[in-house]
CSV table of C-alpha atoms in Angstrom, one decimal:
chain,number,residue,atom,x,y,z
A,83,UNK,CA,100.1,109.7,127.6
A,84,UNK,CA,103.4,108.5,128.8
A,85,UNK,CA,106.4,109.3,126.6
A,86,UNK,CA,110.2,109.4,126.7
A,87,UNK,CA,112.3,111.9,124.9
A,88,UNK,CA,115.9,111.6,124.1
A,89,UNK,CA,116.7,114.9,122.4
A,90,UNK,CA,120.1,113.9,121.1
A,91,UNK,CA,120.0,111.5,118.2
A,92,UNK,CA,123.8,111.4,117.8
A,93,UNK,CA,126.6,112.4,120.1
A,94,UNK,CA,130.4,112.2,119.5
A,95,UNK,CA,132.8,112.5,122.3
A,96,UNK,CA,136.6,112.0,122.5
A,97,UNK,CA,137.9,109.0,124.4
A,98,UNK,CA,138.5,110.0,128.0
A,99,UNK,CA,136.0,112.8,127.9
A,100,UNK,CA,132.9,112.9,130.1
A,101,UNK,CA,129.5,112.0,128.8
A,102,UNK,CA,126.0,113.0,129.5
A,103,UNK,CA,123.0,111.6,127.7
A,104,UNK,CA,119.7,113.3,128.2
A,105,UNK,CA,116.4,111.7,128.9
A,106,UNK,CA,113.1,113.4,129.7
A,107,UNK,CA,109.9,111.6,130.4
A,108,UNK,CA,106.2,112.3,130.8
A,109,UNK,CA,104.4,110.3,133.4
A,110,UNK,CA,101.9,111.3,136.1
A,111,UNK,CA,103.3,109.2,138.9
A,112,UNK,CA,106.8,108.2,139.9
A,113,UNK,CA,108.0,106.0,137.1
A,114,UNK,CA,110.3,103.1,136.9
A,115,UNK,CA,113.3,104.4,135.0
A,116,UNK,CA,115.9,102.5,133.0
A,117,UNK,CA,118.8,102.9,130.7
A,118,UNK,CA,119.7,100.2,128.2
A,119,UNK,CA,122.6,99.9,125.8
A,120,UNK,CA,122.6,98.2,122.5
A,121,UNK,CA,125.9,97.5,120.9
A,122,UNK,CA,126.2,96.6,117.2
A,123,UNK,CA,125.1,93.1,116.7
A,124,UNK,CA,124.3,92.7,120.4
A,125,UNK,CA,121.1,92.6,122.3
A,126,UNK,CA,119.9,95.2,124.7
A,127,UNK,CA,121.6,95.3,128.1
A,128,UNK,CA,120.5,97.0,131.2
A,129,UNK,CA,122.9,99.6,132.5
A,130,UNK,CA,121.0,100.8,135.5
A,131,UNK,CA,117.5,101.4,136.9
A,132,UNK,CA,115.7,103.6,139.4
A,133,UNK,CA,112.6,102.8,141.3
A,134,UNK,CA,112.9,104.8,144.5
A,135,UNK,CA,115.3,106.0,147.2
A,136,UNK,CA,118.6,107.7,146.3
A,137,UNK,CA,118.1,109.7,143.2
A,138,UNK,CA,121.7,109.0,142.0
A,139,UNK,CA,122.0,105.4,140.8
A,140,UNK,CA,125.1,103.6,139.9
A,141,UNK,CA,125.2,101.1,137.1
A,142,UNK,CA,127.5,98.8,135.2
A,143,UNK,CA,130.5,99.9,133.2
A,144,UNK,CA,131.0,103.0,135.3
A,145,UNK,CA,127.7,104.6,134.3
A,146,UNK,CA,125.5,106.6,136.7
A,147,UNK,CA,122.2,108.4,136.3
A,148,UNK,CA,120.3,111.0,138.3
A,149,UNK,CA,116.6,111.2,138.7
A,150,UNK,CA,115.3,114.8,138.9
A,151,UNK,CA,111.6,114.8,139.6
A,152,UNK,CA,111.3,118.6,139.1
A,153,UNK,CA,112.8,118.3,135.6
A,154,UNK,CA,111.2,114.9,134.7
A,155,UNK,CA,114.7,113.9,133.7
A,156,UNK,CA,116.9,110.8,134.1
A,157,UNK,CA,120.2,111.7,132.5
A,158,UNK,CA,123.0,109.2,132.1
A,159,UNK,CA,126.5,110.1,132.8
A,160,UNK,CA,130.0,108.7,132.7
A,161,UNK,CA,133.1,110.5,133.8
A,162,UNK,CA,135.5,109.1,131.2
A,163,UNK,CA,134.3,107.4,128.1
A,164,UNK,CA,136.1,104.4,126.6
A,165,UNK,CA,136.1,103.4,122.9
A,166,UNK,CA,134.1,100.3,123.8
A,167,UNK,CA,131.2,102.6,125.0
A,168,UNK,CA,130.3,103.4,121.4
A,169,UNK,CA,126.8,102.1,121.0
A,170,UNK,CA,123.2,103.2,121.1
A,171,UNK,CA,121.6,104.1,124.4
A,172,UNK,CA,117.9,103.9,125.2
A,173,UNK,CA,116.1,105.5,128.1
A,174,UNK,CA,112.9,103.7,129.2
A,175,UNK,CA,110.0,104.3,131.5
A,176,UNK,CA,107.9,101.6,133.1
A,177,UNK,CA,104.5,102.3,134.5
A,178,UNK,CA,102.5,100.5,137.2
A,179,UNK,CA,100.7,98.4,134.7
A,180,UNK,CA,103.9,96.9,133.3
A,181,UNK,CA,103.9,98.8,130.1
A,182,UNK,CA,107.2,100.2,129.0
A,183,UNK,CA,108.0,103.2,126.9
A,184,UNK,CA,111.4,103.7,125.2
A,185,UNK,CA,113.0,106.7,123.8
A,186,UNK,CA,114.2,106.8,120.2
A,187,UNK,CA,117.8,106.3,121.3
A,188,UNK,CA,121.0,108.2,121.3
A,189,UNK,CA,123.9,106.9,119.2
A,190,UNK,CA,127.3,107.5,120.8
A,191,UNK,CA,130.4,107.7,118.7
A,192,UNK,CA,133.8,107.8,120.5
A,193,UNK,CA,136.7,109.5,118.8
A,194,UNK,CA,140.2,108.1,119.5
B,160,UNK,CA,120.0,78.1,127.5
B,161,UNK,CA,120.7,80.8,130.0
B,162,UNK,CA,119.2,83.7,128.0
B,163,UNK,CA,116.2,84.7,126.0
B,164,UNK,CA,116.2,83.1,122.6
B,165,UNK,CA,114.2,84.0,119.6
B,166,UNK,CA,113.6,82.3,116.3
B,167,UNK,CA,114.0,82.7,113.5
B,168,UNK,CA,116.8,85.2,113.6
B,169,UNK,CA,115.8,86.5,110.2
B,170,UNK,CA,112.7,86.1,108.2
B,171,UNK,CA,111.9,87.3,104.7
B,172,UNK,CA,108.4,87.0,103.5
B,173,UNK,CA,106.1,88.2,100.8
B,174,UNK,CA,103.4,90.8,101.4
B,175,UNK,CA,100.2,89.1,102.4
B,176,UNK,CA,101.8,86.0,104.0
B,177,UNK,CA,101.4,85.1,107.6
B,178,UNK,CA,104.5,84.8,109.9
B,179,UNK,CA,105.1,83.4,113.3
B,180,UNK,CA,107.8,84.6,115.6
B,181,UNK,CA,108.9,82.6,118.6
B,182,UNK,CA,110.3,83.6,121.9
B,183,UNK,CA,111.8,81.3,124.6
B,184,UNK,CA,112.1,83.2,127.9
B,185,UNK,CA,114.6,82.6,130.6
B,186,UNK,CA,113.4,79.6,132.6
B,187,UNK,CA,111.3,80.6,135.6
B,188,UNK,CA,110.5,84.1,134.3
B,189,UNK,CA,106.8,84.7,134.6
B,190,UNK,CA,106.7,88.0,132.7
B,191,UNK,CA,107.3,88.2,128.9
B,192,UNK,CA,107.3,91.2,126.7
B,193,UNK,CA,107.2,91.8,122.9
B,194,UNK,CA,108.6,95.0,121.3
B,195,UNK,CA,109.0,96.2,117.8
B,196,UNK,CA,112.0,98.2,116.7
B,197,UNK,CA,111.7,99.9,113.3
B,198,UNK,CA,114.8,101.2,111.5
B,199,UNK,CA,116.1,104.3,113.4
B,200,UNK,CA,113.4,104.1,115.9
B,201,UNK,CA,113.2,103.3,119.6
B,202,UNK,CA,111.4,100.2,120.9
B,203,UNK,CA,107.6,100.1,120.6
B,204,UNK,CA,105.9,98.2,123.3
B,205,UNK,CA,103.5,95.6,121.8
B,206,UNK,CA,102.3,93.3,124.6
B,207,UNK,CA,103.1,91.9,127.9
B,208,UNK,CA,102.3,88.5,129.4
B,209,UNK,CA,102.1,87.6,133.1
B,210,UNK,CA,102.0,83.8,133.0
B,211,UNK,CA,99.8,82.9,130.0
B,212,UNK,CA,97.6,86.0,130.3
B,213,UNK,CA,98.0,89.3,128.5
B,214,UNK,CA,96.1,91.9,130.5
B,215,UNK,CA,96.4,94.6,127.9
B,216,UNK,CA,96.5,94.1,124.1
B,217,UNK,CA,96.1,97.7,123.1
B,218,UNK,CA,99.7,98.0,122.1
B,219,UNK,CA,99.3,95.6,119.2
B,220,UNK,CA,99.5,97.8,116.1
B,221,UNK,CA,96.5,96.2,114.3
B,222,UNK,CA,94.1,93.2,114.4
B,223,UNK,CA,96.6,91.5,112.1
B,224,UNK,CA,98.9,91.0,115.1
B,225,UNK,CA,98.2,88.5,117.8
B,226,UNK,CA,100.3,86.8,120.5
B,227,UNK,CA,99.9,83.9,122.8
B,228,UNK,CA,101.9,82.2,125.5
B,229,UNK,CA,101.5,78.6,126.6
B,230,UNK,CA,102.7,76.8,129.7
B,231,UNK,CA,104.0,80.0,131.1
B,232,UNK,CA,106.9,79.7,128.8
B,233,UNK,CA,107.2,80.0,125.0
B,234,UNK,CA,105.4,82.8,123.3
B,235,UNK,CA,104.5,83.3,119.7
B,236,UNK,CA,103.8,86.6,117.9
B,237,UNK,CA,101.8,86.1,114.8
B,238,UNK,CA,101.4,88.6,112.0
B,239,UNK,CA,98.7,87.9,109.5
B,240,UNK,CA,98.6,89.3,106.0
B,241,UNK,CA,102.0,91.0,106.4
B,242,UNK,CA,102.5,94.5,105.1
B,243,UNK,CA,105.7,96.2,104.2
B,244,UNK,CA,105.4,98.5,107.2
B,245,UNK,CA,105.6,95.4,109.4
B,246,UNK,CA,109.3,95.2,108.5
B,247,UNK,CA,111.2,95.6,111.7
B,248,UNK,CA,113.2,93.8,114.4
B,249,UNK,CA,110.9,92.1,116.8
B,250,UNK,CA,112.3,91.8,120.3
B,251,UNK,CA,111.3,89.7,123.1
B,252,UNK,CA,112.2,90.2,126.8
B,253,UNK,CA,111.5,88.4,130.0
B,254,UNK,CA,111.6,89.3,133.6
B,255,UNK,CA,111.3,87.3,136.9
B,256,UNK,CA,108.0,88.7,138.0
B,257,UNK,CA,107.0,91.8,136.2
B,258,UNK,CA,106.6,95.4,137.3
B,259,UNK,CA,109.9,97.0,138.1
B,260,UNK,CA,112.0,93.9,137.4
B,261,UNK,CA,114.9,94.0,135.0
B,262,UNK,CA,114.0,92.8,131.5
B,263,UNK,CA,116.4,90.5,129.7
B,264,UNK,CA,116.2,90.9,126.0
B,265,UNK,CA,116.6,88.3,123.3
B,266,UNK,CA,118.6,88.9,120.1
B,267,UNK,CA,115.5,89.7,118.1
B,268,UNK,CA,113.9,88.5,114.8
B,269,UNK,CA,114.6,90.7,111.8
B,270,UNK,CA,111.5,90.6,109.6
B,271,UNK,CA,111.6,91.9,106.0
B,272,UNK,CA,108.3,92.0,104.1
B,273,UNK,CA,108.8,92.3,100.4
């Protein structure tokens, strides 16, 4: 069965430091891959998505993610974190039948 | 409105009562999704509509859950005989056509079953 694993429940980084959030998935074919962010009191917002083509995708707010088929990973990165990035981040996989599977989320805390 | 709206925003009910949750998708979006987010958990996919049809209902947690969509627009998620484990945030999302499209999420309905 399809599944998404985000191994880090909580991450704390200092403002200005780089960030990498991990995501591993289990899916037989090439999946549709997404990263969403959920800020306190806010709805889920799409950061970026990957369907095909260039395995490094750029998103909003300076985020990027790289699809690595050999590792079944789609890690999210940002070179320099801002205090406003503190939120919960969800990785998701979509299959060809329009079903979606979300990871359990990673809560990001940003230290001043 | 411009975004996905859901009502009510909060619902407190007693165990055993039925509840209806409503979702208004973005105008023109043919695909509509329901998810459940329990405390500290990720999103659990419940059901997906393409137009008024739900091709696969296997994601619904039990036969107490049902969903419908009318006119290719508004959708309702109904939970009968609510149980305490149904307490969660129920999220609705819509997308333009479906597979691979960006989903736009509503603010959710926070359900508390006492």
